[in-house]
Amino acid sequence: MNERILIRGSCIWDGVASNLLPEDSITIVGKKIQAISKYRESDPCSFDRLLDFSGFTLMPGMIDCHTHHSLDATLKNFLERMGDSISDLTIRAGDLMKKDLESGVTTCRTLGDKEYIDISYREAVNNGLEVGPRYLVAGKGIRAAKGHGFVGYPFNGPDEIRNAVIENVAAGVDLIKIYISGTLRGNGNLPSFLTREEIETAIITSHEKGLKVASHCVGGIGLDWALEAGLDTLEHAYYINDYQIEKLSNSNTSPVLTLSPVLNDQVIKNYPDYLMTGHFEERDEIVSRLRALISSGIPFSLGTDGMHGGLAREAEYAVKLGATNIQALHAVTINGAKVCGIENETGSLLPGKYADIIAIEGDPFRDIGALAKV
């Protein structure tokens, strides 16, 4: 028999409305939401459990749309630490998983990890062996042998990339991750490390298998090729130009922004020296391009990219870059659910959806920092 639970708060944001709702209670049957109503109209004695969060705002659990299970951006030289033993990476991933959940993240989209650690943890959570967020995972990231991608694996040529997609599919991934560009401009013009044919092969093969494709790509010619090939999600977009923003607005590609690697000094200081210097030197230009993308009105989602537990700060950064509070709230809830393809299951508090619910202290419409007070 499904347990009936009544959750009481002071107010509710359902993930849809442009303000807080006067309703203050949510009825859950089993694992799903049955109704949103006023507490005074309910009979608490008719429920199996009452969870009383009076004084708090109830809202959808947050969705981190870009992270990696075992990447910990709080560690010095954290990119090179992806070369640690699989045992060490597995232990680290377990700790970071709990950190995400405790911060109010109920769904994570992990864009690649070593030796399918992400799949193992997804299954452990699904089978009740571990407590953590819901996961969508990308398995082995696909990069060029001499290209960017500390979390990825090298593949060269269309045949190897096609086989890499098929291998990931056989392992049970939820999506495919490719690495097109680097992260910084430096003195160059943002070359594409994958050829046009390789990008097209990755996208076509993935779509044939029913999977979406996410790409690490900050700009350059590779971004144009990917948009033309039908890329599903554009990750980072640090150097997207005005023409590409217009092209993006007319496509089915969704941008996923990761702002901590640009704006969080703690993260930048944990890069190796050559990347640390470049991130500080290029910050102003990257910020201007991100402002332009946000001001375009294109719906976006947010990810921490290894700054586990820090999704609330990503929302704060988005507001600093010109997003409204409602844009930032949508970015960590319903927009993230759409990017993951699970908007019919989560991302908003509507009857029939899973009861992914958090209680926060404060009004996020007045202070986006309330998302950090879970």
Short mmCIF file of C-alpha atoms in Angstrom, two decimals:
data_model
loop_
_atom_site.label_atom_id
_atom_site.label_comp_id
_atom_site.label_asym_id
_atom_site.label_seq_id
_atom_site.Cartn_x
_atom_site.Cartn_y
_atom_site.Cartn_z
CA MET A 1 0.00 0.00 0.00
CA ASN A 2 1.34 3.42 -0.96
CA GLU A 3 2.22 5.65 1.98
CA ARG A 4 0.33 8.93 2.14
CA ILE A 5 2.45 11.88 3.20
CA LEU A 6 1.50 15.50 3.84
CA ILE A 7 4.29 18.07 3.58
CA ARG A 8 3.60 21.45 5.10
CA GLY A 9 5.51 24.66 4.37
CA SER A 10 4.79 28.36 4.60
CA CYS A 11 4.46 28.78 0.83
CA ILE A 12 5.23 26.95 -2.39
CA TRP A 13 6.94 27.69 -5.67
CA ASP A 14 5.75 25.03 -8.08
CA GLY A 15 8.39 25.62 -10.75
CA VAL A 16 5.84 27.17 -13.12
CA ALA A 17 4.35 30.27 -11.49
CA SER A 18 6.18 33.61 -11.58
CA ASN A 19 5.73 34.06 -7.84
CA LEU A 20 5.20 32.10 -4.64
CA LEU A 21 1.83 30.39 -4.30
CA PRO A 22 -0.44 30.92 -1.29
CA GLU A 23 -0.92 27.15 -1.01
CA ASP A 24 1.24 25.68 1.70
CA SER A 25 0.96 21.89 1.59
CA ILE A 26 1.70 19.02 -0.79
CA THR A 27 0.05 15.61 -0.73
CA ILE A 28 2.24 12.69 -1.76
CA VAL A 29 1.03 9.15 -2.44
CA GLY A 30 3.84 6.66 -2.83
CA LYS A 31 6.59 8.50 -4.68
CA LYS A 32 4.43 10.98 -6.57
CA ILE A 33 2.65 14.26 -5.97
CA GLN A 34 -1.12 13.96 -5.72
CA ALA A 35 -2.16 17.54 -4.94
CA ILE A 36 -1.08 21.01 -3.86
CA SER A 37 -3.48 22.67 -1.45
CA LYS A 38 -3.91 24.78 1.68
CA TYR A 39 -2.94 23.06 4.92
CA ARG A 40 -6.08 24.26 6.72
CA GLU A 41 -8.15 22.33 4.19
CA SER A 42 -6.32 19.07 4.97
CA ASP A 43 -6.89 16.51 7.69
CA PRO A 44 -3.40 15.58 8.97
CA CYS A 45 -4.84 12.57 10.78
CA SER A 46 -5.74 10.97 7.46
CA PHE A 47 -2.07 10.75 6.43
CA ASP A 48 0.54 8.21 7.36
CA ARG A 49 3.12 10.95 7.93
CA LEU A 50 3.24 14.72 8.34
CA LEU A 51 6.47 16.52 7.44
CA ASP A 52 6.24 20.00 8.91
CA PHE A 53 8.47 22.64 7.32
CA SER A 54 6.56 25.65 8.57
CA GLY A 55 8.62 28.76 7.94
CA PHE A 56 10.18 27.36 4.79
CA THR A 57 9.45 27.62 1.06
CA LEU A 58 8.75 24.33 -0.70
CA MET A 59 10.01 24.05 -4.29
CA PRO A 60 11.19 21.49 -6.84
CA GLY A 61 14.48 19.75 -6.20
CA MET A 62 17.30 21.32 -8.17
CA ILE A 63 18.91 19.80 -11.27
CA ASP A 64 22.66 20.03 -11.89
CA CYS A 65 22.88 19.72 -15.65
CA HIS A 66 26.64 19.52 -15.99
CA THR A 67 28.92 17.74 -13.56
CA HIS A 68 31.17 14.68 -13.30
CA HIS A 69 30.90 12.06 -10.58
CA SER A 70 34.56 12.00 -9.50
CA LEU A 71 35.72 15.48 -10.52
CA ASP A 72 36.19 17.64 -7.42
CA ALA A 73 36.96 21.26 -8.28
CA THR A 74 37.88 22.01 -4.64
CA LEU A 75 41.07 19.95 -4.97
CA LYS A 76 44.35 21.52 -6.08
CA ASN A 77 45.15 20.51 -9.67
CA PHE A 78 41.77 18.78 -9.79
CA LEU A 79 41.95 18.20 -13.55
CA GLU A 80 45.12 16.12 -13.24
CA ARG A 81 43.52 14.29 -10.31
CA MET A 82 41.28 12.58 -12.85
CA GLY A 83 44.37 10.44 -13.42
CA ASP A 84 44.10 9.01 -9.88
CA SER A 85 43.38 5.30 -9.47
CA ILE A 86 39.87 4.09 -10.24
CA SER A 87 39.54 3.05 -6.60
CA ASP A 88 40.31 6.57 -5.42
CA LEU A 89 37.97 8.10 -8.00
CA THR A 90 35.17 5.74 -6.96
CA ILE A 91 35.50 6.64 -3.28
CA ARG A 92 35.61 10.35 -4.16
CA ALA A 93 32.51 10.03 -6.33
CA GLY A 94 30.54 8.49 -3.48
CA ASP A 95 31.36 11.38 -1.17
CA LEU A 96 30.52 13.98 -3.82
CA MET A 97 27.21 12.29 -4.57
CA LYS A 98 26.06 12.82 -0.99
CA LYS A 99 27.28 16.42 -1.09
CA ASP A 100 25.10 17.08 -4.14
CA LEU A 101 22.00 15.60 -2.54
CA GLU A 102 22.43 17.50 0.71
CA SER A 103 22.65 20.77 -1.24
CA GLY A 104 19.16 20.24 -2.66
CA VAL A 105 20.14 18.66 -5.97
CA THR A 106 17.77 15.78 -6.70
CA THR A 107 18.92 15.13 -10.29
CA CYS A 108 22.44 15.17 -11.76
CA ARG A 109 23.44 15.00 -15.40
CA THR A 110 27.01 13.71 -15.33
CA LEU A 111 28.88 14.30 -18.55
CA GLY A 112 31.50 11.61 -18.51
CA ASP A 113 33.63 9.78 -16.00
CA LYS A 114 36.33 7.15 -15.84
CA GLU A 115 35.60 3.47 -16.50
CA TYR A 116 31.83 3.86 -16.18
CA ILE A 117 31.92 4.89 -12.51
CA ASP A 118 28.86 7.01 -13.28
CA ILE A 119 26.84 4.02 -14.48
CA SER A 120 27.74 2.03 -11.37
CA TYR A 121 26.55 4.80 -9.08
CA ARG A 122 23.40 5.39 -11.10
CA GLU A 123 22.50 1.73 -10.69
CA ALA A 124 23.42 1.72 -7.01
CA VAL A 125 21.03 4.63 -6.39
CA ASN A 126 18.29 3.09 -8.53
CA ASN A 127 18.58 -0.20 -6.64
CA GLY A 128 18.60 1.39 -3.20
CA LEU A 129 22.21 0.50 -2.42
CA GLU A 130 23.25 4.15 -2.19
CA VAL A 131 21.39 7.36 -1.37
CA GLY A 132 21.91 10.06 -3.97
CA PRO A 133 20.28 12.14 -6.68
CA ARG A 134 18.66 10.70 -9.79
CA TYR A 135 21.36 10.34 -12.46
CA LEU A 136 21.64 10.66 -16.20
CA VAL A 137 25.12 9.59 -17.26
CA ALA A 138 27.35 9.81 -20.33
CA GLY A 139 29.94 7.11 -19.63
CA LYS A 140 33.17 7.66 -21.55
CA GLY A 141 33.51 11.16 -22.98
CA ILE A 142 34.70 11.24 -26.60
CA ARG A 143 37.63 13.50 -27.43
CA ALA A 144 40.40 13.72 -30.01
CA ALA A 145 43.75 12.15 -29.12
CA LYS A 146 45.39 15.58 -29.04
CA GLY A 147 42.31 17.50 -28.00
CA HIS A 148 40.82 18.85 -24.79
CA GLY A 149 39.03 16.63 -22.27
CA PHE A 150 40.59 15.55 -18.97
CA VAL A 151 37.57 13.36 -18.25
CA GLY A 152 37.32 11.99 -21.78
CA TYR A 153 38.94 9.17 -23.76
CA PRO A 154 40.78 9.62 -27.08
CA PHE A 155 39.21 8.49 -30.35
CA ASN A 156 40.34 9.41 -33.85
CA GLY A 157 38.40 9.37 -37.09
CA PRO A 158 34.73 8.70 -37.82
CA ASP A 159 35.03 4.91 -37.43
CA GLU A 160 36.54 5.08 -33.95
CA ILE A 161 34.03 7.70 -32.86
CA ARG A 162 31.12 5.65 -34.19
CA ASN A 163 32.42 2.63 -32.29
CA ALA A 164 32.87 4.74 -29.14
CA VAL A 165 29.22 5.77 -29.29
CA ILE A 166 28.15 2.16 -29.78
CA GLU A 167 30.35 1.01 -26.88
CA ASN A 168 28.78 3.63 -24.61
CA VAL A 169 25.30 2.59 -25.69
CA ALA A 170 26.08 -1.05 -24.94
CA ALA A 171 27.30 -0.04 -21.47
CA GLY A 172 23.95 1.62 -20.78
CA VAL A 173 24.58 5.38 -20.94
CA ASP A 174 21.76 7.93 -21.05
CA LEU A 175 23.48 10.39 -23.41
CA ILE A 176 26.72 10.94 -25.31
CA LYS A 177 29.39 13.55 -24.51
CA ILE A 178 31.87 14.89 -27.07
CA TYR A 179 34.68 17.44 -26.71
CA ILE A 180 34.92 19.82 -29.65
CA SER A 181 37.01 22.79 -28.50
CA GLY A 182 39.33 23.76 -25.69
CA THR A 183 38.24 26.12 -22.93
CA LEU A 184 40.38 29.23 -23.49
CA ARG A 185 41.15 31.27 -26.58
CA GLY A 186 44.80 31.94 -25.78
CA ASN A 187 46.45 33.38 -28.87
CA GLY A 188 44.44 31.22 -31.21
CA ASN A 189 41.03 31.29 -32.87
CA LEU A 190 39.39 28.40 -31.05
CA PRO A 191 40.09 25.50 -33.42
CA SER A 192 37.91 22.43 -33.45
CA PHE A 193 39.75 19.34 -32.25
CA LEU A 194 37.16 17.17 -34.00
CA THR A 195 36.64 17.39 -37.74
CA ARG A 196 33.26 18.26 -39.18
CA GLU A 197 32.82 14.63 -40.25
CA GLU A 198 33.68 13.37 -36.76
CA ILE A 199 31.15 15.72 -35.16
CA GLU A 200 28.46 14.69 -37.63
CA THR A 201 29.27 11.00 -37.09
CA ALA A 202 28.95 11.32 -33.30
CA ILE A 203 25.62 13.14 -33.54
CA ILE A 204 24.08 10.98 -36.28
CA THR A 205 25.12 7.70 -34.62
CA SER A 206 23.84 8.84 -31.21
CA HIS A 207 20.51 9.97 -32.64
CA GLU A 208 20.14 6.67 -34.45
CA LYS A 209 20.49 5.00 -31.03
CA GLY A 210 17.92 7.35 -29.50
CA LEU A 211 20.39 9.34 -27.42
CA LYS A 212 21.05 13.08 -27.15
CA VAL A 213 24.52 14.56 -27.59
CA ALA A 214 26.15 17.11 -25.28
CA SER A 215 29.30 18.88 -26.35
CA HIS A 216 32.04 20.70 -24.51
CA CYS A 217 32.37 23.63 -26.88
CA VAL A 218 33.10 27.27 -26.10
CA GLY A 219 32.92 28.65 -29.65
CA GLY A 220 34.80 28.71 -32.94
CA ILE A 221 34.12 26.84 -36.16
CA GLY A 222 33.32 23.64 -34.28
CA LEU A 223 30.30 25.31 -32.72
CA ASP A 224 28.97 26.19 -36.17
CA TRP A 225 29.47 22.62 -37.36
CA ALA A 226 27.77 21.19 -34.29
CA LEU A 227 24.71 23.46 -34.59
CA GLU A 228 24.36 22.54 -38.24
CA ALA A 229 24.63 18.83 -37.39
CA GLY A 230 21.85 18.99 -34.79
CA LEU A 231 23.73 19.10 -31.47
CA ASP A 232 21.32 18.71 -28.55
CA THR A 233 23.09 20.65 -25.79
CA LEU A 234 25.89 23.18 -25.96
CA GLU A 235 28.00 23.12 -22.79
CA HIS A 236 29.86 26.24 -21.56
CA ALA A 237 29.60 28.53 -24.65
CA TYR A 238 32.22 30.91 -23.23
CA TYR A 239 33.12 32.44 -26.58
CA ILE A 240 29.86 32.24 -28.48
CA ASN A 241 29.58 35.20 -30.89
CA ASP A 242 26.50 37.21 -31.83
CA TYR A 243 25.99 35.31 -35.07
CA GLN A 244 26.14 32.00 -33.22
CA ILE A 245 23.69 33.26 -30.58
CA GLU A 246 21.21 34.03 -33.36
CA LYS A 247 21.89 30.64 -34.91
CA LEU A 248 21.37 29.00 -31.52
CA SER A 249 18.05 30.78 -31.02
CA ASN A 250 16.79 29.28 -34.29
CA SER A 251 17.95 25.76 -33.45
CA ASN A 252 16.84 22.95 -31.16
CA THR A 253 20.12 23.13 -29.24
CA SER A 254 19.91 24.07 -25.56
CA PRO A 255 22.76 25.93 -23.80
CA VAL A 256 24.02 24.60 -20.46
CA LEU A 257 26.08 27.24 -18.66
CA THR A 258 28.85 26.50 -16.16
CA LEU A 259 29.83 29.76 -14.48
CA SER A 260 32.05 28.76 -11.56
CA PRO A 261 35.04 27.89 -13.80
CA VAL A 262 34.98 31.54 -14.92
CA LEU A 263 33.77 33.50 -11.89
CA ASN A 264 34.80 31.44 -8.84
CA ASP A 265 38.35 32.34 -7.82
CA GLN A 266 38.57 29.20 -5.69
CA VAL A 267 38.05 27.01 -8.76
CA ILE A 268 40.42 29.00 -10.96
CA LYS A 269 43.21 28.83 -8.36
CA ASN A 270 42.93 25.05 -8.40
CA TYR A 271 43.82 24.90 -12.11
CA PRO A 272 47.41 24.26 -13.18
CA ASP A 273 49.36 27.52 -13.51
CA TYR A 274 49.01 27.84 -17.28
CA LEU A 275 45.23 27.53 -17.09
CA MET A 276 44.91 29.67 -13.98
CA THR A 277 46.60 32.63 -15.67
CA GLY A 278 44.53 32.26 -18.81
CA HIS A 279 41.24 32.13 -16.93
CA PHE A 280 41.97 35.36 -15.10
CA GLU A 281 43.24 37.09 -18.25
CA GLU A 282 40.25 36.07 -20.39
CA ARG A 283 37.55 36.43 -17.72
CA ASP A 284 36.24 39.82 -18.87
CA GLU A 285 35.80 38.71 -22.46
CA ILE A 286 34.08 35.47 -21.44
CA VAL A 287 31.77 37.35 -19.07
CA SER A 288 30.74 39.71 -21.86
CA ARG A 289 29.81 36.80 -24.14
CA LEU A 290 27.85 35.04 -21.38
CA ARG A 291 25.98 38.28 -20.66
CA ALA A 292 25.08 38.49 -24.34
CA LEU A 293 23.81 34.91 -24.37
CA ILE A 294 21.73 35.38 -21.23
CA SER A 295 20.29 38.69 -22.45
CA SER A 296 19.18 37.00 -25.70
CA GLY A 297 16.36 35.33 -23.78
CA ILE A 298 17.32 31.81 -24.93
CA PRO A 299 16.31 29.40 -22.14
CA PHE A 300 19.36 27.96 -20.41
CA SER A 301 20.15 25.50 -17.65
CA LEU A 302 23.07 25.44 -15.22
CA GLY A 303 25.75 23.03 -14.04
CA THR A 304 28.55 23.07 -11.48
CA ASP A 305 31.17 21.22 -13.56
CA GLY A 306 32.67 19.53 -10.52
CA MET A 307 31.92 22.19 -7.91
CA HIS A 308 29.67 19.70 -6.16
CA GLY A 309 27.05 21.15 -3.87
CA GLY A 310 27.43 24.58 -5.49
CA LEU A 311 24.44 24.79 -7.84
CA ALA A 312 22.89 27.59 -5.76
CA ARG A 313 25.98 29.66 -6.41
CA GLU A 314 25.66 29.03 -10.15
CA ALA A 315 22.18 30.58 -9.94
CA GLU A 316 23.63 33.58 -8.10
CA TYR A 317 26.29 34.00 -10.79
CA ALA A 318 23.62 33.86 -13.50
CA VAL A 319 21.74 36.71 -11.82
CA LYS A 320 24.98 38.72 -11.59
CA LEU A 321 25.36 38.24 -15.34
CA GLY A 322 21.92 39.71 -16.02
CA ALA A 323 19.47 36.85 -15.55
CA THR A 324 16.27 37.53 -13.68
CA ASN A 325 15.56 35.48 -10.57
CA ILE A 326 12.85 33.54 -12.40
CA GLN A 327 15.28 32.74 -15.24
CA ALA A 328 17.80 31.42 -12.72
CA LEU A 329 15.11 29.42 -10.91
CA HIS A 330 13.92 27.86 -14.15
CA ALA A 331 17.55 27.11 -15.05
CA VAL A 332 17.98 24.86 -12.01
CA THR A 333 14.54 23.22 -12.23
CA ILE A 334 12.25 22.87 -15.24
CA ASN A 335 14.81 23.90 -17.88
CA GLY A 336 17.18 21.30 -16.48
CA ALA A 337 14.45 18.68 -16.61
CA LYS A 338 13.80 19.52 -20.27
CA VAL A 339 17.49 19.21 -21.09
CA CYS A 340 17.49 15.79 -19.41
CA GLY A 341 14.30 14.79 -21.23
CA ILE A 342 12.47 14.12 -17.96
CA GLU A 343 10.21 17.17 -17.73
CA ASN A 344 7.19 14.88 -17.49
CA GLU A 345 8.68 13.30 -14.35
CA THR A 346 10.31 16.14 -12.43
CA GLY A 347 11.37 19.79 -12.55
CA SER A 348 8.09 21.18 -11.23
CA LEU A 349 5.61 20.34 -8.49
CA LEU A 350 2.59 19.15 -10.41
CA PRO A 351 0.24 16.23 -9.74
CA GLY A 352 1.60 13.02 -11.24
CA LYS A 353 5.26 14.04 -11.06
CA TYR A 354 7.80 12.54 -8.69
CA ALA A 355 8.00 14.14 -5.27
CA ASP A 356 11.42 15.70 -5.75
CA ILE A 357 10.93 18.48 -3.20
CA ILE A 358 13.24 20.69 -1.17
CA ALA A 359 12.52 23.20 1.60
CA ILE A 360 14.51 26.43 1.56
CA GLU A 361 14.74 29.34 3.95
CA GLY A 362 13.60 32.57 2.32
CA ASP A 363 12.02 33.82 -0.89
CA PRO A 364 14.14 33.07 -3.97
CA PHE A 365 12.24 35.67 -5.99
CA ARG A 366 13.61 38.37 -3.70
CA ASP A 367 16.95 36.74 -2.94
CA ILE A 368 18.31 34.06 -5.24
CA GLY A 369 20.78 33.23 -2.45
CA ALA A 370 17.91 31.52 -0.62
CA LEU A 371 18.65 28.46 -2.79
CA ALA A 372 21.75 27.87 -0.67
CA LYS A 373 19.68 27.59 2.52
CA VAL A 374 18.22 24.11 2.02
#
